[in-house]
Short mmCIF file of C-alpha atoms and ligand atoms in Angstrom, two decimals:
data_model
loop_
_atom_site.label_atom_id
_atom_site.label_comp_id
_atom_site.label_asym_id
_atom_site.label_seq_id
_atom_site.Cartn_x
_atom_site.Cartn_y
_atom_site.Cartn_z
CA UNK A 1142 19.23 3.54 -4.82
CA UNK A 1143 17.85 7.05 -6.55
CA UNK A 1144 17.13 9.16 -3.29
CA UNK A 1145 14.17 9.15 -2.02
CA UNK A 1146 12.52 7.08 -4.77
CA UNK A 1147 11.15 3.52 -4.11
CA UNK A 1148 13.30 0.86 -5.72
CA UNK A 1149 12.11 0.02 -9.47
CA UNK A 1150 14.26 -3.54 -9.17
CA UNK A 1151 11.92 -4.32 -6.13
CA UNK A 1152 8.83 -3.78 -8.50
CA UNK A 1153 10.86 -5.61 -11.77
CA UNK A 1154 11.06 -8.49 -9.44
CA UNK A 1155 7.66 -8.57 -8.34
CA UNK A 1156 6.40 -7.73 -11.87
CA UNK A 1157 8.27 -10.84 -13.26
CA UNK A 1158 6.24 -12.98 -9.84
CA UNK A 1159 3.09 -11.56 -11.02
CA UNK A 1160 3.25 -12.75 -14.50
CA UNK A 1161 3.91 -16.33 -13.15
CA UNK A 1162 0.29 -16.29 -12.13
CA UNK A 1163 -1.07 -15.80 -15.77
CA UNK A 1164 -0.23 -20.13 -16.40
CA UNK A 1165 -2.21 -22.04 -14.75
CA UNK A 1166 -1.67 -22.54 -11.65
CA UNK A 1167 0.33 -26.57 -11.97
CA UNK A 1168 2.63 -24.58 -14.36
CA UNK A 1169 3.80 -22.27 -11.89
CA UNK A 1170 7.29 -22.20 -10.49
CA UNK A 1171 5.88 -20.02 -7.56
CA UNK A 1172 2.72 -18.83 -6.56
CA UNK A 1173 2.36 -14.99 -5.49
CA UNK A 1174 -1.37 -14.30 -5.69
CA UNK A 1175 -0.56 -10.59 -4.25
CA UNK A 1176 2.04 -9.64 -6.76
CA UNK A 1177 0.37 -8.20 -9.44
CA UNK A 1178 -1.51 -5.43 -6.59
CA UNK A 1179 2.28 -3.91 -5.61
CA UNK A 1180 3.21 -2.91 -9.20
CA UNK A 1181 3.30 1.04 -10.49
CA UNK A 1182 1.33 2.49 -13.17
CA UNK A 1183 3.86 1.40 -16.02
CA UNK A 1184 4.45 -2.11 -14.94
CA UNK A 1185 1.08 -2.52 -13.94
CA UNK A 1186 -0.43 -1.62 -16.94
CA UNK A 1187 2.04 -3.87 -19.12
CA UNK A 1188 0.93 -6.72 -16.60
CA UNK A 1189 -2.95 -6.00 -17.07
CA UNK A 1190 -2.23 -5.92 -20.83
CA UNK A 1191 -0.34 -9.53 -20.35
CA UNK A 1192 2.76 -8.00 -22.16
CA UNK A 1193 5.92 -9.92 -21.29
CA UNK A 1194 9.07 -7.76 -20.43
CA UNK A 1195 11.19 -6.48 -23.61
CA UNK A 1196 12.91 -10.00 -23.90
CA UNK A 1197 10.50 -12.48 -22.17
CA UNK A 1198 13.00 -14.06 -19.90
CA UNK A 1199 15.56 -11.04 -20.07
CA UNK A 1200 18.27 -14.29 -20.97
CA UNK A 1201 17.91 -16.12 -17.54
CA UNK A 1202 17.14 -13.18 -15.62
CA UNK A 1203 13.40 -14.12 -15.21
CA UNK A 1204 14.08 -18.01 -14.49
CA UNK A 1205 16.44 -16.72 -12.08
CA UNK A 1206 14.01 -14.67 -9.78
CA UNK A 1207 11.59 -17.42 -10.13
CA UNK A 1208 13.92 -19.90 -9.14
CA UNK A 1209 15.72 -18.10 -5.83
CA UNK A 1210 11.94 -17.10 -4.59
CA UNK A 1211 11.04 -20.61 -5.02
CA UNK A 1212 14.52 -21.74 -3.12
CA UNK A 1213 13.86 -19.33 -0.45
CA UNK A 1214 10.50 -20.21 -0.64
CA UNK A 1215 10.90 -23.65 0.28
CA UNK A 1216 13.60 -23.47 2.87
CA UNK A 1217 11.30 -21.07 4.89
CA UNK A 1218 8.18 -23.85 4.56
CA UNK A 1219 11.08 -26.34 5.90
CA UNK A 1220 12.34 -23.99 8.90
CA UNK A 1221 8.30 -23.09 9.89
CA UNK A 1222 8.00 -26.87 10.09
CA UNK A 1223 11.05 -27.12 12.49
CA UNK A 1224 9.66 -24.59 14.49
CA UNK A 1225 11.49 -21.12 13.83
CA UNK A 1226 8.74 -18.02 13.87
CA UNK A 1227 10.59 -14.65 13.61
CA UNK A 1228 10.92 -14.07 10.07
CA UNK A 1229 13.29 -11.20 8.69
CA UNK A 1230 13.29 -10.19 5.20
CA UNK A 1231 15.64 -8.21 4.65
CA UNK A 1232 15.60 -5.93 1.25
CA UNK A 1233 12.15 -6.63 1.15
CA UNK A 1234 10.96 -4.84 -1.62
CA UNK A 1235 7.68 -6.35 -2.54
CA UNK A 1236 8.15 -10.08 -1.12
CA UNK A 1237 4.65 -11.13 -0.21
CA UNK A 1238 5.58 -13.81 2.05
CA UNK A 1239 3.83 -12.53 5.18
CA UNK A 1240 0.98 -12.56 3.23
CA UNK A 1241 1.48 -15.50 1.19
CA UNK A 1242 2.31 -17.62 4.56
CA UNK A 1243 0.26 -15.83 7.05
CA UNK A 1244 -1.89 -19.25 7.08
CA UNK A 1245 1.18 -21.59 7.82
CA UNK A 1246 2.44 -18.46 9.73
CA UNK A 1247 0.47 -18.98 12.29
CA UNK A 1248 -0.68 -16.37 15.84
CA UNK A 1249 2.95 -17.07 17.21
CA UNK A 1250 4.75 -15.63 14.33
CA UNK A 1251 6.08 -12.33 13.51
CA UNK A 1252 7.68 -11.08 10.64
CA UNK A 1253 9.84 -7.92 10.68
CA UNK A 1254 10.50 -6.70 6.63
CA UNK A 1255 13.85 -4.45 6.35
CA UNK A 1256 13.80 -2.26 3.44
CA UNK A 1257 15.57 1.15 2.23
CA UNK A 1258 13.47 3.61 3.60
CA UNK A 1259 11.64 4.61 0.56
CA UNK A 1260 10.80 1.37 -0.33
CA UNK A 1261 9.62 0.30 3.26
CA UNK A 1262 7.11 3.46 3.23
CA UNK A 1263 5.42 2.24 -0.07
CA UNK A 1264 5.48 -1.23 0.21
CA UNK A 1265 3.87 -0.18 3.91
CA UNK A 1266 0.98 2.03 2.55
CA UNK A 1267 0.14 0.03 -0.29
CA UNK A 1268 -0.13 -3.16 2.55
CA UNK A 1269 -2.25 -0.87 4.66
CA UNK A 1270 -4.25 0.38 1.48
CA UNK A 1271 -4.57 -3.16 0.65
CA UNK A 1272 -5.54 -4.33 4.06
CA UNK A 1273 -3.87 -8.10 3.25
CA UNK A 1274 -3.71 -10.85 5.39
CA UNK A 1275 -0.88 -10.82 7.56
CA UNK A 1276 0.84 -12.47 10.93
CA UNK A 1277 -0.58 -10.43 14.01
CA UNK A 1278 2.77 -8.86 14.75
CA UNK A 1279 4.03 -7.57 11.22
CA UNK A 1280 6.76 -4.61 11.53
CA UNK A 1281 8.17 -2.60 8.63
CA UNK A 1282 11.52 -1.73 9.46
CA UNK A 1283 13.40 1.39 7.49
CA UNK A 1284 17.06 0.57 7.33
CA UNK A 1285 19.67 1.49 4.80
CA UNK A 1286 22.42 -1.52 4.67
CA UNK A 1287 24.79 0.92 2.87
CA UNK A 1288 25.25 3.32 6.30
CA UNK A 1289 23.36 1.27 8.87
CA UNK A 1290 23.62 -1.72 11.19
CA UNK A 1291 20.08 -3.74 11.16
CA UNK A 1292 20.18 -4.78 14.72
CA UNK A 1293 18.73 -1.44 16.52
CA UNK A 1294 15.79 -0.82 14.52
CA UNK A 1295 15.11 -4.40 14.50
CA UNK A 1296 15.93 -4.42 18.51
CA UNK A 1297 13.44 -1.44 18.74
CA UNK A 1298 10.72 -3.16 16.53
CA UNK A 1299 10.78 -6.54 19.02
CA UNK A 1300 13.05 -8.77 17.40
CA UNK A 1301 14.05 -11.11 20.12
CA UNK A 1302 17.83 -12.34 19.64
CA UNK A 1303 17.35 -15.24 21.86
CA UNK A 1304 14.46 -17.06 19.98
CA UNK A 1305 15.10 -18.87 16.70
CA UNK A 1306 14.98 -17.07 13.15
CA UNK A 1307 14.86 -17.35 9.55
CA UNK A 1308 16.40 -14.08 7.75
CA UNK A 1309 16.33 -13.73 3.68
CA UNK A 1310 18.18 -11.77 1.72
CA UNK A 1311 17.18 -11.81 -2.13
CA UNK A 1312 18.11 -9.91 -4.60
CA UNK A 1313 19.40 -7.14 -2.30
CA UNK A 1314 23.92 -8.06 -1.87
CA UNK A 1315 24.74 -7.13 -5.31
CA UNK A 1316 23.47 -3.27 -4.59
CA UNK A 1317 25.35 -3.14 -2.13
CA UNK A 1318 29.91 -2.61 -1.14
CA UNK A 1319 31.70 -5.56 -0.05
CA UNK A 1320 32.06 -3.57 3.44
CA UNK A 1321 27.87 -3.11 3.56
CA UNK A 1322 27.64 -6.80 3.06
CA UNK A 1323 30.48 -8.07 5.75
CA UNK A 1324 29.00 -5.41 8.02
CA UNK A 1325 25.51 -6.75 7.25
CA UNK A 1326 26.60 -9.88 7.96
CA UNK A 1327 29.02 -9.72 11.07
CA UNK A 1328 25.45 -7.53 12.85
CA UNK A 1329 23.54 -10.75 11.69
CA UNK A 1330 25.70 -13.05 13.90
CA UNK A 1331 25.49 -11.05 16.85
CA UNK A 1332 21.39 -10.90 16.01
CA UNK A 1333 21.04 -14.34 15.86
CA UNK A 1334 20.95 -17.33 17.96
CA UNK A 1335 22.16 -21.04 16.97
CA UNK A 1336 20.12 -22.46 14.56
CA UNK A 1337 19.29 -19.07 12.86
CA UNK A 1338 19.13 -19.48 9.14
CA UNK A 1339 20.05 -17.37 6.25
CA UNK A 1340 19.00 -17.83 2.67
CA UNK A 1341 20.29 -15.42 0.23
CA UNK A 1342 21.39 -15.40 -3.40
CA UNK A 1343 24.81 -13.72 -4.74
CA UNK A 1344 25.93 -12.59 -8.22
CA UNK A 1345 29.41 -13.56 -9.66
CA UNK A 1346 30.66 -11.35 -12.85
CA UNK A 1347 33.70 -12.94 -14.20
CA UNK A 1348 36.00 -11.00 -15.81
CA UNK A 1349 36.64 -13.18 -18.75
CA UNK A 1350 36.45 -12.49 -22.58
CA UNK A 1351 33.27 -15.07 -22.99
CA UNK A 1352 30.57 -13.84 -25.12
CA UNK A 1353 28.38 -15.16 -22.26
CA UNK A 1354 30.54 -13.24 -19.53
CA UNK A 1355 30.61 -10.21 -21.45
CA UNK A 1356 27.15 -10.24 -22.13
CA UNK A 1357 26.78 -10.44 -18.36
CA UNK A 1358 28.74 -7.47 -17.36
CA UNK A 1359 27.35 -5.56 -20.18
CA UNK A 1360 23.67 -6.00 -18.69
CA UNK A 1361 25.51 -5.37 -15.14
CA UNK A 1362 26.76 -1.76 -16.43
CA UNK A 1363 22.87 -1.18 -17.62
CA UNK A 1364 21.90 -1.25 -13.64
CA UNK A 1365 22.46 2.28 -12.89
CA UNK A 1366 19.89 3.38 -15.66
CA UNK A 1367 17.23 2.10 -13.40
CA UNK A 1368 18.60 4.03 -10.09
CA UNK A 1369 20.49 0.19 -8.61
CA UNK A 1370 23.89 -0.24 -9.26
CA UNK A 1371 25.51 -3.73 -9.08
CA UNK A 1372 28.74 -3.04 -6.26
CA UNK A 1373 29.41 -6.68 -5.21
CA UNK A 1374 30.53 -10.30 -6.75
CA UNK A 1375 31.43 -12.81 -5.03
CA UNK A 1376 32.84 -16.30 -6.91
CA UNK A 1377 30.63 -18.80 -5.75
CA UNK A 1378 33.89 -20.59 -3.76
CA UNK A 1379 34.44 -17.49 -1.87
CA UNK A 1380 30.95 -17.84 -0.20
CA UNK A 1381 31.49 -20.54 2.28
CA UNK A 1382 34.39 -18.71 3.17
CA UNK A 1383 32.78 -15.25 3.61
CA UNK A 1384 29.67 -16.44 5.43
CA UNK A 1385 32.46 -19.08 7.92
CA UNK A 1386 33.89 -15.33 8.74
CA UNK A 1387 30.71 -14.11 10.47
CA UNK A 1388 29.75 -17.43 12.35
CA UNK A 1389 27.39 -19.02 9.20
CA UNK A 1390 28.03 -22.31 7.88
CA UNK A 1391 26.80 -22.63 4.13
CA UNK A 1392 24.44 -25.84 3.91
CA UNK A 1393 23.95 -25.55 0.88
CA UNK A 1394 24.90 -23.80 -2.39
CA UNK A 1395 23.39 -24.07 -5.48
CA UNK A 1396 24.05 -22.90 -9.25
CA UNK A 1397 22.14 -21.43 -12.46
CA UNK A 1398 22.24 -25.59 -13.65
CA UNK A 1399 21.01 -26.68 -10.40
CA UNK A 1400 18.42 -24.30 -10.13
CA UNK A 1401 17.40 -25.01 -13.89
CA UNK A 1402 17.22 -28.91 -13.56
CA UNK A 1403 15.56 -28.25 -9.98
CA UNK A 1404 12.75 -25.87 -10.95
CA UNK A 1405 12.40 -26.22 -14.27
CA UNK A 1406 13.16 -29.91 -15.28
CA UNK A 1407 16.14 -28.57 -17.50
CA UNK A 1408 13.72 -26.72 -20.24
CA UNK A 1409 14.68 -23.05 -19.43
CA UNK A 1410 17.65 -21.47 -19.16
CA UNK A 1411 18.44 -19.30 -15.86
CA UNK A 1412 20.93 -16.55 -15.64
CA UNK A 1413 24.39 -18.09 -14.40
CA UNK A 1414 25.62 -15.06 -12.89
CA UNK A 1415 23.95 -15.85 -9.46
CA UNK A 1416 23.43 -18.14 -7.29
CA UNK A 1417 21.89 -19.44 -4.14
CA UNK A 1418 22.75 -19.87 -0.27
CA UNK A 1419 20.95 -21.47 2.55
CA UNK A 1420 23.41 -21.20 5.36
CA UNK A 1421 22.74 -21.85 9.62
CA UNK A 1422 24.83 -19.79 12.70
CA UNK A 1423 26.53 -22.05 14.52
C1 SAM B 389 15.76 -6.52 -6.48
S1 SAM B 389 14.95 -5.85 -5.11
C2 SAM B 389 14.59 -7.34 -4.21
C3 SAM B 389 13.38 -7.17 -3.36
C4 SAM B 389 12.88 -8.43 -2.67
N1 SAM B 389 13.86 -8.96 -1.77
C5 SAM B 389 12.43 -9.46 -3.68
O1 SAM B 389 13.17 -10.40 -3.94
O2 SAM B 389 11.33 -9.29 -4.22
C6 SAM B 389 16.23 -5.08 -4.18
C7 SAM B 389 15.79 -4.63 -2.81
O3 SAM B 389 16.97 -4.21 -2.10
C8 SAM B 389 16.67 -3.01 -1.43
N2 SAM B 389 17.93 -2.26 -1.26
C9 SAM B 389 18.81 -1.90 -2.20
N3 SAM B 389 19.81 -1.18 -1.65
C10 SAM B 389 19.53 -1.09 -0.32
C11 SAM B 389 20.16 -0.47 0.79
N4 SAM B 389 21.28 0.24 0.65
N5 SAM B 389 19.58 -0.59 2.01
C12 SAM B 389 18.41 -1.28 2.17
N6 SAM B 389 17.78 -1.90 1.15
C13 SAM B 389 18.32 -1.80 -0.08
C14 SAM B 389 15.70 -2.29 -2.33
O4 SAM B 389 14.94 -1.31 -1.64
C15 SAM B 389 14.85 -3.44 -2.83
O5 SAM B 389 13.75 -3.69 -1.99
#
């Protein structure tokens, strides 16, 4: 993260959500109605002039971030509907699921959003600015996962350990060491009670001589240029594993094809370097 500076890959993201909305709206993958108000001056004006990104879907990248919101998207309807009402999301960036869900949401729930400081105050301001629909209790938590734990400031914003919860993590592990993430996690487990779910995606670069893979960790060294390095890969069999270590147990994992047959019935491609977790404490 550039110091001090909001994150541009939260607003890339979000940028990539808001031009979703310009099919109509049985096209859609997803639908974020409040993207397109949390974008900058450049990307905003490139959205309002309905100009796609240099390459229009950045070879997967785009059908990738459509897909995992979508994922996460749906296995947060699914948990609401079993009952769990603290929400967490954690790298936040410009997720507009508290105001997206507030309806289905409901007076009970409450929805703390963990970002990198920075990030957290804009996304805050522009929410306040914006004065969007929202849960009742709605807490913007500043944390950075590279030198902090999550549980105090959560603690000291009213998370309640003891009562079910739903935490996301999207597009925020491969930022971040392999110690951040195990730390992140292992804090989780001791946050969480039974039941508590996780849905996150992770990014594997493999090291071989592929044109694909080396097109991969050629876009991978381009990160830094835009103030986020990628730090962390993870093979897709060594996720189970890592998430077992910290008391999770992986329900399901699913792949670039998956995700491609799943969300878009096999016509676009989506960027195989990551993939997708939805994962339960025991
Ligand atoms: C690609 S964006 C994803 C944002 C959001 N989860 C989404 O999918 O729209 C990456 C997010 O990770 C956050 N992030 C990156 N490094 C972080 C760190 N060390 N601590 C806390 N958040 C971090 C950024 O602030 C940003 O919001």
């Amino acid at each position: 993260m550039r110091e001090g500076a909001p994150s541009f890959t939260a607003e890339v993201v979000c940028f990539m959500r808001a031009s979703e909305q310009r099919k109509p709206p049985g096209a859609r993958v997803l639908d974020d109605p409040y993207a397109p108000l949390f974008l900058g001056p450049l990307l905003g004006s490139l959205h309002r002039l309905g100009l796609p990104l240099p390459a229009d879907n950045l070879f997967g990248l785009t059908a990738f971030v459509l897909a995992r919101h979508r994922f996460i998207d749906d296995h947060l309807v699914a948990a609401v509907a079993r009952g769990i009402d603290q929400i967490v999301l954690l790298g936040a960036g410009y997720d507009a699921r508290a105001h997206r869900f507030a309806e289905l949401l409901g007076e009970r729930a409450v929805v703390y959003e963990v970002d990198h400081p920075a990030t957290a105050k804009r996304k805050r301001e522009l929410v306040h600015k914006l004065a969007l629909p929202a849960p009742p209790r709605h807490a913007h938590v500043a944390v950075d996962f590279q030198h902090q734990r999550p549980d105090g400031p959560l603690r000291e914003a009213g998370f309640d350990p003891a009562r079910p919860a739903f935490f996301v993590w999207e597009g925020v592990t491969m930022y971040l060491s392999h110690a951040a993430v195990s730390a992140t996690l292992s804090t989780l487990a001791t946050l969480c009670a039974h039941g508590a779910e996780l849905a996150l995606d992770l990014w594997y670069y493999d090291d071989g001589h592929s044109a694909r893979a080396t097109l991969n960790r050629i876009s991978a060294s381009m990160m830094p240029l835009i103030g986020e390095a990628v730090t962390f890969s993870l093979h897709p069999r060594a996720a189970p594993l890592l998430l077992a270590e910290h008391g999770f147990e992986c329900s399901e994992l699913v792949d670039a094809d998956a995700l491609a047959a799943r969300f878009f019935g096999g016509a676009r491609h989506v960027m195989d370097t990551g993939y997708l977790v939805h994962a339960k404490r025991r």
